[in-house]
mmCIF file of C-alpha atoms in Angstrom:
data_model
loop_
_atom_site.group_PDB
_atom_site.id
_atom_site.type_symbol
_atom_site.label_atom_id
_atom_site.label_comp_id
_atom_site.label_asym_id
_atom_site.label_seq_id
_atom_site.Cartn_x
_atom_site.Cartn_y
_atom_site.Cartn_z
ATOM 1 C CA UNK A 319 14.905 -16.297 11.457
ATOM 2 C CA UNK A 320 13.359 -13.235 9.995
ATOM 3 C CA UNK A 321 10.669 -11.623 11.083
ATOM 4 C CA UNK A 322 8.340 -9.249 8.842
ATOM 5 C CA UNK A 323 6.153 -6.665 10.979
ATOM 6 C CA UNK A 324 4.040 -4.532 10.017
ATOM 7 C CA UNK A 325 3.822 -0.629 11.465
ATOM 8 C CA UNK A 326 0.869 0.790 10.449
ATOM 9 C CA UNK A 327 -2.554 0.176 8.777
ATOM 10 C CA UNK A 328 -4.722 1.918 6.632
ATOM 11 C CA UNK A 329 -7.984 -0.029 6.882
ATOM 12 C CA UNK A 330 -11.369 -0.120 4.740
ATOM 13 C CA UNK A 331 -9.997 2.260 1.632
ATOM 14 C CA UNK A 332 -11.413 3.113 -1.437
ATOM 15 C CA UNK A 333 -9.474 2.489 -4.571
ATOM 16 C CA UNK A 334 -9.779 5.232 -7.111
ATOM 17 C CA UNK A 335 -7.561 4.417 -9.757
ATOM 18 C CA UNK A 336 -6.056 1.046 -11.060
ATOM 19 C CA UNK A 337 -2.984 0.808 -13.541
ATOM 20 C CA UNK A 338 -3.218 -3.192 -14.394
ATOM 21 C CA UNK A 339 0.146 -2.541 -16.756
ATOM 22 C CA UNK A 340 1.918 -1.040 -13.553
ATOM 23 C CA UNK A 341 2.540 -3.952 -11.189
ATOM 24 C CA UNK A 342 4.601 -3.740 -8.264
ATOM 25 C CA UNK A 343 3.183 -0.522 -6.664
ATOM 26 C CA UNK A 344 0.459 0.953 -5.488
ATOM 27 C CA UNK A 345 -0.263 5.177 -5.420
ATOM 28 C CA UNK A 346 -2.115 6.459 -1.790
ATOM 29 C CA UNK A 347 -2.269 10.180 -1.227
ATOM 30 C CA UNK A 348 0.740 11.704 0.399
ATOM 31 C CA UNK A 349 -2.036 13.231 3.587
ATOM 32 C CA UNK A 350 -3.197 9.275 3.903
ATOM 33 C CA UNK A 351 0.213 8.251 3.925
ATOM 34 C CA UNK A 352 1.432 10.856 6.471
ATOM 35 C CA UNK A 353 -1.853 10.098 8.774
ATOM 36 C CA UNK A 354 -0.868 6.749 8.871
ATOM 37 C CA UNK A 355 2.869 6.988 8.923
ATOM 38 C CA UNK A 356 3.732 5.109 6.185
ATOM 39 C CA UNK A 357 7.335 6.436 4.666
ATOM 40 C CA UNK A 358 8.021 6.379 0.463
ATOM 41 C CA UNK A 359 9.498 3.713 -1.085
ATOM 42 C CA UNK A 360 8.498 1.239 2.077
ATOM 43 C CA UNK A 361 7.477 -2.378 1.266
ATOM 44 C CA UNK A 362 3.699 -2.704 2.480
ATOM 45 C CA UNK A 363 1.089 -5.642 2.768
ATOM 46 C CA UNK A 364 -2.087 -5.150 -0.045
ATOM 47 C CA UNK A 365 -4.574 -7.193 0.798
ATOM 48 C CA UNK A 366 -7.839 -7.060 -1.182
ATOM 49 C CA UNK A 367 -9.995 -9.232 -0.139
ATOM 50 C CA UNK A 368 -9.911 -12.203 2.706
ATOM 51 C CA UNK A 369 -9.728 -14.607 0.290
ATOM 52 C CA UNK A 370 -6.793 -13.308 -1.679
ATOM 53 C CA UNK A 371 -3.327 -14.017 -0.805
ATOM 54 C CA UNK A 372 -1.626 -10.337 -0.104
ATOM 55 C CA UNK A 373 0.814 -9.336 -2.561
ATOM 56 C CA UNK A 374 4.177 -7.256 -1.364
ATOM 57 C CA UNK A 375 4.535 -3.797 -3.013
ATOM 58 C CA UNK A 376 6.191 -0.413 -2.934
ATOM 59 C CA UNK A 377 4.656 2.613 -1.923
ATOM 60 C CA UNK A 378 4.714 5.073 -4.133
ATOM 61 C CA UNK A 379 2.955 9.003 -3.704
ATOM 62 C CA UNK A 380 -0.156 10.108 -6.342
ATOM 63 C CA UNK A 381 0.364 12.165 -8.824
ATOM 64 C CA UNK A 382 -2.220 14.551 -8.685
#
């Protein structure tokens, strides 16, 4: 058996910017990402809202 854990958690943020035609990542500010030790290119847990099923996707840095 496999076990998925997560390591860290960024809780309560704001979304600023949505690409619908780019599925299968999500963009967080590289300081965000550092503060909450989350590494480029890991898998990570998006949940919206509680009563939508989280989705898997790739971290990926802003381009700003």
């Amino acid at each position: 058996m496999l076990r998925q854990m997560l390591k860290s958690k960024i809780h309560r943020a704001t979304i600023t910017c949505v690409q619908p035609d780019y599925e299968g990542s999500i963009a967080c500010d590289p300081e965000l990402l550092r503060t909450a030790d989350i590494q480029l290119e890991r898998r990570i847990r998006e949940s919206l809202k509680k009563n939508l099923k989280p989705n898997n996707k790739v971290v990926d840095w802003t381009h700003s």
